[in-house]
XYZ file of C-alpha atoms in Angstrom:
681
model
C 0.077 0.003 -0.030
C 1.416 3.265 -0.984
C 0.959 6.648 0.893
C 1.292 10.085 -0.361
C 3.911 12.528 0.625
C 2.470 14.885 3.173
C 4.791 17.627 2.099
C 3.368 17.230 -1.654
C -0.110 17.362 -0.177
C 0.502 20.439 1.484
C 1.999 22.011 -1.652
C -1.137 21.282 -3.828
C -3.314 22.768 -1.062
C -1.142 25.563 -1.136
C -1.020 25.907 -4.664
C -4.994 26.351 -4.567
C -4.928 28.818 -1.797
C -2.214 30.893 -3.534
C -4.580 30.836 -6.614
C -7.171 31.983 -4.448
C -5.249 34.693 -2.557
C -4.173 36.162 -5.948
C -7.638 36.293 -7.398
C -8.921 37.914 -4.193
C -6.149 40.525 -4.430
C -6.894 41.205 -8.113
C -10.563 41.694 -7.695
C -9.343 43.848 -4.545
C -7.647 46.257 -6.662
C -10.956 47.159 -8.468
C -13.217 46.936 -5.157
C -10.915 47.958 -2.356
C -13.758 48.361 0.048
C -15.245 44.758 -0.378
C -14.918 43.111 2.912
C -15.578 39.550 1.640
C -12.844 39.825 -0.665
C -10.332 40.973 2.241
C -11.608 38.229 4.488
C -11.115 35.531 1.822
C -7.678 36.927 1.516
C -7.033 36.716 5.088
C -8.413 33.257 5.617
C -6.379 31.931 2.518
C -3.311 33.447 4.524
C -4.232 32.043 7.994
C -4.856 28.528 6.553
C -1.540 28.509 4.721
C 0.383 29.796 7.969
C -1.094 27.128 9.777
C -0.574 24.203 7.372
C 2.925 25.469 6.891
C 3.697 25.000 10.592
C 2.136 21.953 10.944
C 3.941 20.427 7.899
C 7.335 21.697 9.176
C 7.565 24.742 6.449
C 8.736 27.280 9.380
C 10.076 29.742 6.876
C 6.712 29.804 5.150
C 4.686 29.964 8.312
C 6.994 32.876 9.878
C 6.774 34.806 6.474
C 3.050 34.572 6.071
C 2.580 35.600 9.709
C 4.439 38.972 9.184
C 2.404 39.429 5.852
C -0.928 38.534 7.848
C -0.177 41.047 10.559
C 0.381 43.819 7.904
C -2.649 42.809 6.013
C -4.455 42.756 9.194
C -4.895 46.546 8.977
C -6.649 46.338 5.850
C -9.051 43.782 7.171
C -9.741 46.084 10.147
C -10.574 49.175 7.972
C -7.208 51.012 9.176
C -6.202 51.277 5.690
C -7.397 50.825 2.245
C -5.965 48.315 -0.506
C -4.547 50.777 -3.068
C -3.021 49.504 -6.295
C 0.512 50.030 -4.727
C -0.590 47.949 -1.860
C -2.063 45.208 -4.172
C 1.399 45.193 -6.166
C 3.405 44.531 -3.011
C 1.047 42.003 -1.866
C 1.296 40.040 -5.113
C 5.052 40.014 -4.900
C 4.604 38.532 -1.428
C 2.398 35.818 -2.617
C 4.938 34.927 -5.294
C 7.538 34.817 -2.548
C 5.396 32.564 -0.495
C 5.238 30.138 -3.720
C 8.919 30.136 -3.923
C 9.238 29.262 -0.276
C 6.893 26.393 -0.580
C 8.155 24.988 -3.704
C 11.774 25.317 -2.688
C 12.377 25.349 0.844
C 15.963 24.372 1.041
C 17.008 27.511 -1.175
C 17.912 30.652 0.311
C 15.272 33.129 0.005
C 16.754 36.578 0.748
C 13.978 38.754 -0.135
C 11.764 37.988 2.710
C 12.644 41.014 4.756
C 12.513 43.310 1.729
C 9.288 42.386 0.816
C 7.844 42.535 4.274
C 9.292 45.863 4.600
C 7.893 47.170 1.626
C 4.640 45.965 2.640
C 5.167 47.632 6.060
C 5.846 50.899 4.525
C 3.183 50.798 1.646
C 0.675 50.217 4.418
C 2.047 52.961 6.635
C 1.848 55.454 3.808
C -1.684 54.766 3.075
C -3.372 56.013 6.093
C -6.958 56.365 5.037
C -9.129 56.008 8.467
C -8.714 58.590 11.183
C -7.716 57.462 14.479
C -11.165 57.400 16.019
C -12.603 53.763 15.913
C -12.557 51.083 18.665
C -9.404 52.366 20.527
C -11.111 55.312 21.657
C -14.022 53.426 23.103
C -12.515 51.778 26.073
C -11.639 55.312 27.248
C -14.826 56.785 26.920
C -16.997 54.070 28.124
C -16.138 54.628 31.890
C -17.525 57.807 32.270
C -20.654 56.730 30.543
C -20.986 53.188 31.776
C -18.543 52.693 34.772
C -21.448 51.627 37.268
C -22.252 48.693 34.638
C -19.327 47.503 33.222
C -15.363 47.685 33.296
C -14.423 47.887 29.593
C -10.924 46.472 30.663
C -12.471 42.880 31.506
C -14.446 40.464 29.531
C -16.016 37.061 29.731
C -15.547 34.663 26.822
C -17.771 31.554 26.637
C -17.564 29.042 23.623
C -18.383 25.735 22.578
C -16.762 24.086 19.606
C -18.751 22.407 16.853
C -19.692 18.736 17.030
C -17.103 17.887 14.376
C -14.328 19.836 15.530
C -12.147 17.467 16.849
C -12.807 14.992 14.008
C -11.322 17.448 11.568
C -8.251 18.220 13.800
C -8.945 21.038 16.064
C -7.192 21.044 19.407
C -8.978 22.956 21.903
C -5.919 23.659 23.985
C -4.213 25.344 21.059
C -7.085 27.668 20.819
C -6.850 28.323 24.483
C -3.088 29.012 24.145
C -3.948 31.694 21.309
C -6.366 33.263 23.621
C -3.678 33.491 26.506
C -1.399 35.560 24.066
C -4.132 38.103 23.895
C -3.888 39.350 27.537
C -3.976 38.064 31.087
C -6.900 35.636 31.637
C -8.626 32.952 33.928
C -9.875 29.762 32.103
C -12.563 27.771 33.284
C -13.923 24.421 31.856
C -17.783 23.934 31.529
C -18.401 20.240 32.120
C -22.185 20.498 32.403
C -22.834 18.753 29.166
C -20.674 15.774 29.598
C -22.705 12.686 29.327
C -22.400 9.497 31.265
C -19.300 7.151 30.495
C -21.070 4.530 28.820
C -22.481 6.942 26.123
C -19.685 9.363 25.689
C -18.442 9.768 22.082
C -14.484 10.554 22.178
C -14.860 12.309 19.041
C -17.173 14.820 20.339
C -16.188 18.206 22.285
C -18.378 18.310 25.267
C -16.430 20.513 27.165
C -17.267 24.197 26.944
C -14.834 26.968 28.201
C -15.243 30.092 30.108
C -12.315 32.826 29.711
C -12.243 35.964 31.931
C -9.870 38.265 30.004
C -8.099 41.637 30.947
C -7.243 44.082 28.382
C -9.104 46.454 25.611
C -12.004 45.062 23.346
C -11.029 41.323 22.311
C -13.640 41.029 19.418
C -11.110 41.158 16.590
C -8.688 38.915 18.244
C -11.225 36.431 19.259
C -12.343 36.464 15.641
C -8.966 35.495 14.506
C -8.738 32.655 16.987
C -11.745 30.997 15.499
C -11.632 32.117 12.121
C -12.575 28.884 10.674
C -15.072 27.653 13.321
C -17.303 30.510 14.375
C -19.908 29.665 11.876
C -20.803 26.129 13.412
C -19.869 26.928 17.057
C -21.592 28.947 19.943
C -19.567 32.043 21.375
C -20.382 34.990 23.480
C -18.175 37.794 24.361
C -19.455 40.252 27.195
C -17.744 42.933 29.149
C -17.699 42.001 33.020
C -19.462 44.022 35.483
C -17.561 46.502 37.369
C -18.119 44.953 40.913
C -17.585 41.445 39.845
C -14.586 39.986 41.277
C -12.332 37.638 39.349
C -12.450 34.190 40.608
C -9.079 33.350 42.255
C -9.125 29.760 41.430
C -11.798 28.937 39.086
C -10.208 25.757 37.845
C -10.878 24.223 41.067
C -14.648 24.969 40.999
C -15.121 24.034 37.426
C -18.244 21.763 37.782
C -19.773 24.360 40.258
C -19.129 27.058 37.692
C -21.858 25.447 35.223
C -25.034 26.562 37.363
C -23.628 30.228 37.493
C -23.438 30.075 33.735
C -27.040 28.937 33.425
C -28.351 32.080 35.437
C -26.946 34.494 32.766
C -28.562 34.915 29.273
C -26.948 31.978 27.588
C -29.822 29.248 27.078
C -27.673 26.535 25.254
C -25.200 26.366 28.203
C -28.314 26.084 30.731
C -30.131 23.490 28.652
C -27.602 20.883 28.072
C -29.984 18.238 26.225
C -31.064 20.942 23.711
C -27.513 22.383 23.203
C -26.476 20.129 20.330
C -29.803 20.040 18.382
C -29.836 23.972 18.637
C -26.389 24.326 17.036
C -27.315 21.958 14.224
C -30.442 23.655 13.342
C -28.795 27.376 13.849
C -25.860 26.562 11.581
C -28.032 25.109 8.713
C -26.619 21.588 8.994
C -23.086 22.818 8.976
C -22.171 20.709 11.946
C -24.061 17.299 11.452
C -24.396 17.238 7.736
C -22.686 20.422 6.118
C -19.159 19.275 7.170
C -19.554 15.699 5.867
C -20.752 17.004 2.610
C -18.072 19.530 2.710
C -15.248 16.648 3.119
C -16.788 14.342 0.585
C -17.771 17.006 -2.226
C -14.327 16.634 -3.848
C -11.571 14.339 -4.040
C -7.988 14.796 -5.174
C -6.882 11.906 -7.494
C -3.631 11.471 -9.572
C -4.081 12.432 -13.345
C -2.500 9.096 -14.103
C -5.153 7.039 -12.369
C -7.910 9.035 -14.465
C -5.927 8.232 -17.591
C -5.673 4.628 -16.897
C -9.759 4.537 -15.915
C -10.476 6.216 -19.153
C -8.168 3.420 -21.005
C -10.085 0.596 -19.165
C -13.576 2.381 -20.142
C -12.233 2.555 -23.597
C -11.425 -1.121 -23.860
C -14.813 -2.057 -22.333
C -16.754 -0.009 -25.063
C -14.659 -1.918 -27.677
C -15.644 -5.117 -25.971
C -19.313 -4.044 -25.678
C -19.503 -3.032 -29.416
C -18.041 -6.624 -30.102
C -20.629 -8.336 -27.827
C -23.658 -6.248 -29.590
C -22.701 -7.298 -32.940
C -22.304 -11.033 -31.951
C -25.905 -10.515 -30.428
C -27.306 -9.007 -33.379
C -26.183 -12.085 -35.419
C -27.686 -14.395 -32.857
C -31.224 -15.374 -32.406
C -30.711 -15.871 -28.543
C -32.938 -13.437 -26.769
C -31.048 -13.554 -23.626
C -27.955 -12.797 -25.266
C -29.505 -9.471 -26.967
C -31.051 -8.566 -23.570
C -27.615 -8.896 -21.829
C -26.006 -6.928 -24.758
C -28.597 -4.088 -24.559
C -28.177 -3.884 -20.798
C -24.274 -3.991 -21.135
C -24.605 -1.238 -23.741
C -26.589 1.015 -21.382
C -24.143 0.585 -18.471
C -21.010 1.123 -20.486
C -22.664 4.239 -21.966
C -23.427 5.456 -18.427
C -19.881 4.632 -17.330
C -18.259 6.323 -20.216
C -20.379 9.646 -19.730
C -19.471 9.453 -15.949
C -15.946 9.027 -16.616
C -15.851 11.658 -19.402
C -17.477 14.111 -17.171
C -14.593 13.295 -14.576
C -12.166 14.072 -17.008
C -13.927 17.492 -18.160
C -12.766 20.769 -16.687
C -14.373 24.155 -16.662
C -12.003 26.292 -18.778
C -12.502 28.937 -16.261
C -9.990 27.429 -14.022
C -7.450 28.228 -16.700
C -8.846 31.808 -17.637
C -8.325 32.737 -14.039
C -4.492 32.287 -14.303
C -4.245 34.997 -16.942
C -5.535 37.948 -14.853
C -2.288 38.138 -12.948
C -0.406 38.017 -16.477
C -2.384 40.997 -17.828
C -2.154 43.140 -14.493
C 1.701 42.788 -14.780
C 1.969 43.583 -18.402
C -0.293 46.538 -17.796
C 2.451 47.742 -15.143
C 5.290 46.724 -17.037
C 4.311 48.243 -20.531
C 2.621 51.303 -18.892
C -0.819 50.476 -20.871
C -4.029 50.492 -19.452
C -5.681 47.406 -20.100
C -9.214 46.059 -19.403
C -9.180 42.314 -19.258
C -12.646 40.551 -19.979
C -13.428 36.959 -20.147
C -16.667 35.069 -20.991
C -17.639 31.519 -21.354
C -15.668 30.277 -18.320
C -18.353 27.340 -17.750
C -17.327 25.946 -21.173
C -15.725 22.208 -20.283
C -12.801 20.996 -22.033
C -10.727 17.776 -21.452
C -8.412 18.167 -18.701
C -5.310 17.132 -21.043
C -6.218 20.031 -23.426
C -6.465 22.580 -20.313
C -3.182 21.729 -19.126
C -1.467 22.149 -22.556
C -3.412 25.136 -23.517
C -1.739 27.401 -20.926
C 1.443 28.118 -22.757
C -0.316 28.843 -26.106
C -2.907 31.253 -24.438
C 0.087 32.991 -22.677
C 1.666 33.771 -25.728
C -1.217 35.014 -27.618
C -2.167 37.207 -24.630
C 1.224 38.623 -24.392
C 1.357 39.221 -28.202
C -2.081 41.147 -28.162
C -1.026 43.250 -25.236
C 2.650 44.078 -26.480
C 2.064 44.128 -30.268
C -1.596 44.647 -30.809
C -2.736 47.190 -28.212
C -1.331 51.003 -28.809
C -0.065 53.256 -26.203
C -2.702 55.530 -24.703
C -1.517 58.747 -26.755
C -1.493 56.670 -30.121
C -5.272 55.272 -29.073
C -6.440 58.639 -28.173
C -5.054 60.057 -31.350
C -6.890 57.381 -33.171
C -9.954 58.398 -31.487
C -10.082 55.497 -29.239
C -10.220 55.001 -25.271
C -7.233 55.510 -23.640
C -7.234 52.131 -22.097
C -7.166 48.789 -24.368
C -9.245 45.671 -24.004
C -8.331 42.145 -24.278
C -11.399 39.566 -24.272
C -10.608 35.828 -23.755
C -13.690 33.814 -24.797
C -14.825 29.926 -25.310
C -17.704 28.735 -26.755
C -18.975 25.401 -28.134
C -19.140 25.063 -31.923
C -20.353 21.658 -32.993
C -17.789 19.006 -32.237
C -15.081 21.864 -31.207
C -14.531 24.421 -28.516
C -13.607 27.862 -30.057
C -11.361 29.937 -27.737
C -10.678 33.501 -28.979
C -8.112 36.175 -27.673
C -9.622 39.430 -29.244
C -7.956 42.887 -28.847
C -9.271 46.269 -29.899
C -5.668 47.452 -30.919
C -4.089 48.392 -34.299
C -4.491 45.170 -36.091
C -1.963 43.138 -38.215
C 0.147 45.060 -40.622
C 0.027 43.030 -43.695
C 2.736 44.893 -45.441
C 5.184 44.464 -42.644
C 4.414 40.841 -42.195
C 4.816 40.332 -45.934
C 8.302 42.120 -45.964
C 9.485 39.864 -43.226
C 8.195 36.863 -44.939
C 10.047 37.569 -47.849
C 13.220 38.758 -45.903
C 13.045 35.184 -44.175
C 12.612 33.387 -47.379
C 9.256 32.231 -46.426
C 7.613 33.860 -49.554
C 8.836 34.883 -52.948
C 8.806 38.306 -54.077
C 5.673 39.495 -55.960
C 4.079 36.043 -54.980
C 0.273 35.965 -54.912
C -1.052 34.624 -51.444
C -4.364 34.461 -50.126
C -4.970 36.925 -47.001
C -5.652 33.937 -44.521
C -2.428 32.361 -45.721
C -0.392 35.570 -45.217
C -1.574 35.736 -41.362
C -0.439 32.109 -40.856
C 3.071 33.461 -41.743
C 3.111 34.693 -38.255
C 3.368 31.264 -36.707
C 6.338 30.255 -38.715
C 9.487 29.277 -36.492
C 11.580 32.482 -35.826
C 9.116 34.898 -37.502
C 8.737 38.264 -35.745
C 7.880 41.840 -36.777
C 9.296 43.558 -33.619
C 11.782 45.980 -34.302
C 13.786 45.081 -31.558
C 14.229 42.224 -28.926
C 12.815 42.592 -25.606
C 11.986 40.786 -22.588
C 8.348 40.013 -23.940
C 8.953 39.634 -27.721
C 11.165 39.817 -30.688
C 12.797 36.283 -31.034
C 9.881 34.697 -32.966
C 9.444 31.643 -30.780
C 6.048 32.423 -28.970
C 3.617 31.959 -31.849
C 5.609 28.933 -33.249
C 4.903 27.233 -29.892
C 1.395 28.168 -30.146
C 1.126 26.358 -33.501
C 2.959 23.458 -32.733
C 0.959 22.861 -29.613
C -2.387 23.258 -31.304
C -1.391 20.936 -34.103
C -0.589 18.392 -31.572
C -4.012 18.729 -30.142
C -5.648 18.265 -33.493
C -6.936 21.696 -33.555
C -6.657 24.743 -35.727
C -6.074 28.503 -35.467
C -8.047 31.245 -37.392
C -6.689 34.641 -37.636
C -8.794 37.501 -38.560
C -7.957 41.308 -38.395
C -9.375 44.726 -39.284
C -6.719 47.603 -39.475
C -7.179 50.177 -36.722
C -9.745 48.076 -35.105
C -7.913 44.888 -33.710
C -7.313 41.329 -34.376
C -8.918 37.910 -33.052
C -7.091 34.664 -32.741
C -9.344 31.732 -32.490
C -8.251 28.186 -31.331
C -10.567 25.433 -32.388
C -10.016 22.375 -30.688
C -11.910 19.067 -30.316
C -14.082 18.458 -27.306
C -12.110 15.416 -26.075
C -9.247 13.205 -26.824
C -10.745 9.808 -25.654
C -14.258 8.600 -26.705
C -16.776 10.273 -28.760
C -20.267 9.348 -30.148
C -19.696 8.647 -33.879
C -21.593 7.913 -37.391
C -20.169 5.045 -38.990
C -20.404 5.161 -42.809
C -19.218 3.293 -45.781
C -17.349 4.712 -48.678
C -16.520 1.837 -51.225
C -15.294 -1.105 -49.266
C -13.926 0.967 -46.278
C -15.767 2.156 -43.136
C -15.259 5.653 -41.628
C -16.292 7.183 -38.491
C -17.668 10.809 -38.367
C -17.859 12.754 -35.193
C -21.666 12.744 -34.304
C -21.326 16.189 -32.607
C -20.204 17.611 -36.201
C -23.287 16.209 -38.088
C -25.895 18.541 -38.789
C -28.213 16.456 -40.880
C -28.166 13.641 -43.704
C -29.932 14.116 -47.113
C -30.272 11.906 -50.274
C -27.702 12.856 -52.936
C -30.254 13.971 -55.689
C -29.974 11.956 -59.040
C -28.253 13.322 -62.231
C -25.715 15.370 -60.280
C -22.447 14.696 -61.903
C -19.063 15.432 -60.557
C -17.561 18.720 -62.002
C -13.810 19.663 -61.761
C -12.508 17.280 -59.025
C -15.931 17.081 -57.187
C -16.648 20.955 -56.915
C -20.488 20.674 -56.531
C -23.051 22.441 -54.451
C -26.225 21.510 -52.950
C -29.372 23.708 -52.332
C -30.038 23.010 -48.383
C -33.195 25.100 -47.588
C -31.775 28.361 -49.664
C -28.270 27.666 -48.796
C -25.701 26.611 -51.231
C -23.405 23.980 -49.473
C -20.452 22.653 -51.123
C -20.138 18.844 -51.107
C -17.285 16.378 -51.507
C -17.489 12.826 -53.014
C -15.402 10.994 -50.545
C -14.871 8.334 -53.045
C -12.763 10.821 -55.237
C -11.009 12.221 -52.161
C -9.977 8.742 -50.955
C -9.316 7.271 -54.454
C -12.088 4.469 -53.886
C -12.278 2.130 -57.193
C -15.395 0.126 -55.948
C -18.517 0.786 -57.770
C -20.464 3.457 -56.378
C -23.925 2.702 -54.746
C -27.109 3.619 -56.623
C -28.363 5.834 -53.813
C -25.827 7.777 -52.296
C -26.149 9.785 -49.126
C -24.689 13.130 -48.099
C -23.789 13.873 -44.340
C -23.860 17.602 -43.708
C -20.979 18.610 -41.206
C -19.938 21.918 -39.715
C -17.018 23.218 -38.078
C -16.985 27.069 -37.020
C -18.920 29.001 -39.369
C -18.406 26.512 -42.374
C -20.244 23.565 -43.617
C -19.712 20.861 -46.137
C -21.520 18.009 -47.308
C -19.768 14.461 -47.557
C -21.071 12.160 -50.172
C -21.016 8.403 -48.792
C -22.266 5.051 -50.101
C -24.062 4.088 -46.843
C -24.713 5.173 -43.385
C -24.525 2.098 -41.294
C -25.240 3.780 -37.848
C -24.069 5.411 -34.835
C -21.493 3.962 -32.171
C -19.470 4.769 -29.251
C -16.068 5.759 -30.730
C -12.691 5.223 -28.884
C -10.111 7.269 -30.418
C -6.674 5.903 -31.167
C -4.002 8.144 -32.169
C -2.098 7.620 -35.524
C 1.392 7.230 -35.730
C 3.890 9.705 -36.648
C 4.339 8.024 -40.112
C 0.610 9.182 -40.501
C 0.992 12.751 -39.072
C 0.937 14.058 -42.812
C -2.440 12.927 -43.674
C -4.728 15.782 -42.860
C -8.083 13.947 -43.293
C -7.933 11.695 -40.484
C -7.969 12.692 -36.777
C -7.468 9.287 -35.477
C -8.764 5.499 -35.743
C -11.031 3.574 -33.876
C -11.484 -0.591 -33.287
C -14.955 -1.695 -34.402
C -17.047 -4.314 -32.979
C -15.598 -7.177 -35.360
C -11.999 -6.213 -34.786
C -11.460 -4.082 -37.850
C -10.188 -0.479 -37.825
C -12.229 2.576 -39.082
C -10.385 5.847 -39.469
C -12.111 8.853 -37.909
C -12.572 11.918 -40.247
C -11.198 15.057 -39.439
C -14.241 17.081 -40.206
C -12.692 20.798 -39.551
C -10.087 19.930 -42.244
C -12.571 18.571 -44.815
C -14.838 21.574 -44.145
C -11.813 23.994 -44.828
C -11.089 22.047 -47.964
C -14.623 22.243 -48.873
C -14.837 26.055 -48.428
C -11.965 26.323 -50.505
C -14.165 25.460 -53.371
C -16.072 28.377 -52.698
C -13.390 30.923 -52.488
C -12.093 29.387 -56.024
C -15.695 29.792 -57.393
C -15.726 33.408 -56.132
C -12.364 34.135 -57.628
C -13.424 32.834 -61.082
């Protein structure tokens, strides 16, 4: 039995918390008065500090403690989250990540970052010194007969699941002791008899008589993650109430005194626990269990292995279905149908596990745009849409680098400076949009900017200079835009830390090609550019339509199929199959796959046309027979077949033979070429 590395577990959780912290800080820059964002950022820091100390990352815990202390002034409203403070806090967040990932290395920048953080906070005083600090001095003159503001009584009972989730009451009491001089009394009135006691339930309550200023904020910090499901009261002690000299000795007798005060949950032990459960909205009894079981971290390798097993099961089920269809045994047919239903459900569930909202990827680029805006001195508005669009986790992981290059390219090359934008009649700040949308069997991810657009003359000149294009050669506009993805191609006048070496867009092209995707480029001079990545929804299992062309069988991704029609009689192939069908008033080009694949077998008398789409384009594929739908397990083609663009993979059919999977995006582009040639003619 293998056990996970606890340090790696901490690192994984810390990465998620740091990502949450970064998003909170970026949002806080736009809404500095948002208390929810401040509290979320503070909770992330507090969790990292506690977990870091527990797992032995002492340098992390010490740094985060100082970070937390400085940031606490923002949480208490004593200063505001200015852009300068956010920038320093983001640097501190990056430093925490380095301390976590490389704890053995020397990190000399800790003191400098913390000093910058303190100096920034000290120089951004916003709230005048008239809040809670003045209250203890003013209160004695008005309420001296009733209460002593320097003495407080705190009572608390932990949630029922606190011990189960690792809360140590003694550590909480130690934190309270650090606030000021205090006397602690255990409340034992709710402890049941020994025969029914549950060792995982915190039956003890606690009473703390504390000396010092108003402790509300400090106590909130102590119970930061528990107060939603616990009982807690903080009241000033009466001025004539003597502090018990030795309350620990009379802890049992103290409970009736507590019952005489207005704390009904302490006075009624049998009803205390049900009251907490109802009041916290199942946070104690059911909420904690649901929160613990709502998600589980699983290694990606195990998911890939599970998907492979499901793929083999789908192939075996297809073989069983084919055998059952050839048999007259009713029981066998029933079992085959039941297995098909179960395997289909298992496939959908497994695919759902692999599908991840693309918003998890989009959120990473907010920091990128924030830093680019600062480094380049450009005002940039970053807008994301379609974050709920789901994509295979494998693609999500591999899309990060291409999108980084596209966004940096848009910000650096696309968006003009504020002066040039104003001179062109635009707003001073530029806009970069990142969107995702389903498009048939694909997901279209677009990076859109409202900059100057691509310069056709400069691109052509660079292409000719690099030997990619012959002088005076005629080239379509779309083909010219594709030149920017050539290795080493760059229109930058000088090499900078952001661009100029011509390697970024090459990385984009190679990665997207490896994912069986395509890149569309469109631009309008003076108005901006759009880079659209078109990617298949999944790399594993799809629903397919099995068709026959001659003696060969092929699979068309079902999500790309719009409809099937009969090929009208009397239509002959013209000029290598350039033909059009009238589909409800729209001319749709169609390809005779027999000609595309060089099939020599005689054609069927009644051929069918499968209308498929990709993006905005449509094309009809003429086949001899539509066999039916099936679950298609995608098998990658070897490198020897990488130059064949008409196929995106292969699948194993129920009889053990292989069927090639058609690349609909390539065939649609191929068919749309006929339209362009027809218009040119």
